[in-house]
Amino acid sequence: MATPDQKFPRQKQDTQPGKEHAMDPIPQSTSSDYKPSGRLQGKVALVTGGDSGIGRAVCHCFALEGATVAFTYVKSQEDKDASDTLNMLKKAKSGNAREPISVPADLGYEENCKVVVAEVVNAYGRIDILVNNAAEQHERHTLEHITEEQLDRVFRTNIFAYFFMAKHSLKHMQPGGAIINTTSVTAYRGSPSLLDYSSTKGAIVTFTRSLAMQHVARGIRVNGVAPGPVWTPLIPASFSPEKTASFGSEVPMKRAGQPHEIAPSYVFLASGDSSYFTGQVLHPNGGTIVNG
């Protein structure tokens, strides 16, 4: 676990999506303290953006818990991270789970999401758990610096994709299924330098609550996770070297979280342990009070 006085080396990645294998230090996706108990045996899970960061940690925990796991990534830009994650999942596979698969896709467009879902269903027959997680962000300090092109791109990745993935996955989900959406602490406290990103994260909260009510009668639960600052490839790909070096120091715990500290929230919401939860959001954020 990171210490309260942590500092990261100054670093910057010039393109998004960020690359986990190029980070210093590498995010901690696994923990020897995590003790699986077969909570997702027999389940089929699809995780978007599962090649790195929180997505990778979620995929790993799901595999340890017995789930068959598929994840998406951005082709050519995230090939190395996706390959590393796939190898990690093959080693973590347990119980009667089938071999994991990775699916390259730009999820900002409905047809691509439809193809992803079809590939997973063709491989495994159904989807029991959908984790909408893929996201991008760009630091801009004034509204005038947010171009129409950036706004379209951020909304497509961060909220359009959630609609499209849910729309097509729900056709293959049975009672007991679960959808988990990744929102952010910025949805609750705002972020002046991430105006478009935080707006999409607010939309995800409302999307989660509304979709939960729409499908509660089907026995499908929809919940969310709103992480605080977490050490993922999004950070050096978004912020200046100076800001990256002190990333996470503003929360009460005075440090960024690691992906393995966030993933158990997804395991809880995906499993029967959360059978009385729908339309809710969990807040692993280092102590920030959001009243949400």
mmCIF file with all atom_site columns, N, CA, C and O in Angstrom, residues 3 15 46 122 136 231 235:
data_model
loop_
_atom_site.group_PDB
_atom_site.id
_atom_site.type_symbol
_atom_site.label_atom_id
_atom_site.label_alt_id
_atom_site.label_comp_id
_atom_site.label_asym_id
_atom_site.label_entity_id
_atom_site.label_seq_id
_atom_site.pdbx_PDB_ins_code
_atom_site.Cartn_x
_atom_site.Cartn_y
_atom_site.Cartn_z
_atom_site.occupancy
_atom_site.B_iso_or_equiv
_atom_site.pdbx_formal_charge
_atom_site.auth_seq_id
_atom_site.auth_comp_id
_atom_site.auth_asym_id
_atom_site.auth_atom_id
_atom_site.pdbx_PDB_model_num
ATOM 1  N N  . THR A 1 3   ? 2.238   4.915   0.861   1.00 0.00 ? 3   THR A N  1
ATOM 2  C CA . THR A 1 3   ? 2.326   5.590   2.151   1.00 0.00 ? 3   THR A CA 1
ATOM 3  C C  . THR A 1 3   ? 1.736   6.988   2.069   1.00 0.00 ? 3   THR A C  1
ATOM 4  O O  . THR A 1 3   ? 1.632   7.567   0.985   1.00 0.00 ? 3   THR A O  1
ATOM 5  N N  . THR A 1 15  ? 0.172   10.959  -25.291 1.00 0.00 ? 15  THR A N  1
ATOM 6  C CA . THR A 1 15  ? -1.025  10.517  -26.004 1.00 0.00 ? 15  THR A CA 1
ATOM 7  C C  . THR A 1 15  ? -1.963  9.786   -25.057 1.00 0.00 ? 15  THR A C  1
ATOM 8  O O  . THR A 1 15  ? -1.557  9.258   -24.030 1.00 0.00 ? 15  THR A O  1
ATOM 9  N N  . LEU A 1 46  ? -17.886 -8.856  -18.690 1.00 0.00 ? 46  LEU A N  1
ATOM 10 C CA . LEU A 1 46  ? -17.307 -8.025  -19.746 1.00 0.00 ? 46  LEU A CA 1
ATOM 11 C C  . LEU A 1 46  ? -16.921 -6.691  -19.136 1.00 0.00 ? 46  LEU A C  1
ATOM 12 O O  . LEU A 1 46  ? -17.767 -5.993  -18.567 1.00 0.00 ? 46  LEU A O  1
ATOM 13 N N  . ASN A 1 122 ? -20.965 -14.728 -28.524 1.00 0.00 ? 122 ASN A N  1
ATOM 14 C CA . ASN A 1 122 ? -20.609 -15.867 -29.378 1.00 0.00 ? 122 ASN A CA 1
ATOM 15 C C  . ASN A 1 122 ? -19.596 -16.778 -28.688 1.00 0.00 ? 122 ASN A C  1
ATOM 16 O O  . ASN A 1 122 ? -19.627 -18.000 -28.863 1.00 0.00 ? 122 ASN A O  1
ATOM 17 N N  . GLU A 1 136 ? -11.652 8.729   -20.855 1.00 0.00 ? 136 GLU A N  1
ATOM 18 C CA . GLU A 1 136 ? -10.536 9.611   -21.173 1.00 0.00 ? 136 GLU A CA 1
ATOM 19 C C  . GLU A 1 136 ? -10.796 10.986  -20.584 1.00 0.00 ? 136 GLU A C  1
ATOM 20 O O  . GLU A 1 136 ? -11.946 11.358  -20.315 1.00 0.00 ? 136 GLU A O  1
ATOM 21 N N  . TRP A 1 231 ? -3.883  5.815   -9.065  1.00 0.00 ? 231 TRP A N  1
ATOM 22 C CA . TRP A 1 231 ? -2.693  5.794   -9.909  1.00 0.00 ? 231 TRP A CA 1
ATOM 23 C C  . TRP A 1 231 ? -2.918  4.871   -11.105 1.00 0.00 ? 231 TRP A C  1
ATOM 24 O O  . TRP A 1 231 ? -2.791  3.655   -11.010 1.00 0.00 ? 231 TRP A O  1
ATOM 25 N N  . ILE A 1 235 ? -3.468  9.246   -15.583 1.00 0.00 ? 235 ILE A N  1
ATOM 26 C CA . ILE A 1 235 ? -2.856  10.367  -14.867 1.00 0.00 ? 235 ILE A CA 1
ATOM 27 C C  . ILE A 1 235 ? -1.680  10.981  -15.625 1.00 0.00 ? 235 ILE A C  1
ATOM 28 O O  . ILE A 1 235 ? -1.718  12.168  -15.965 1.00 0.00 ? 235 ILE A O  1
#
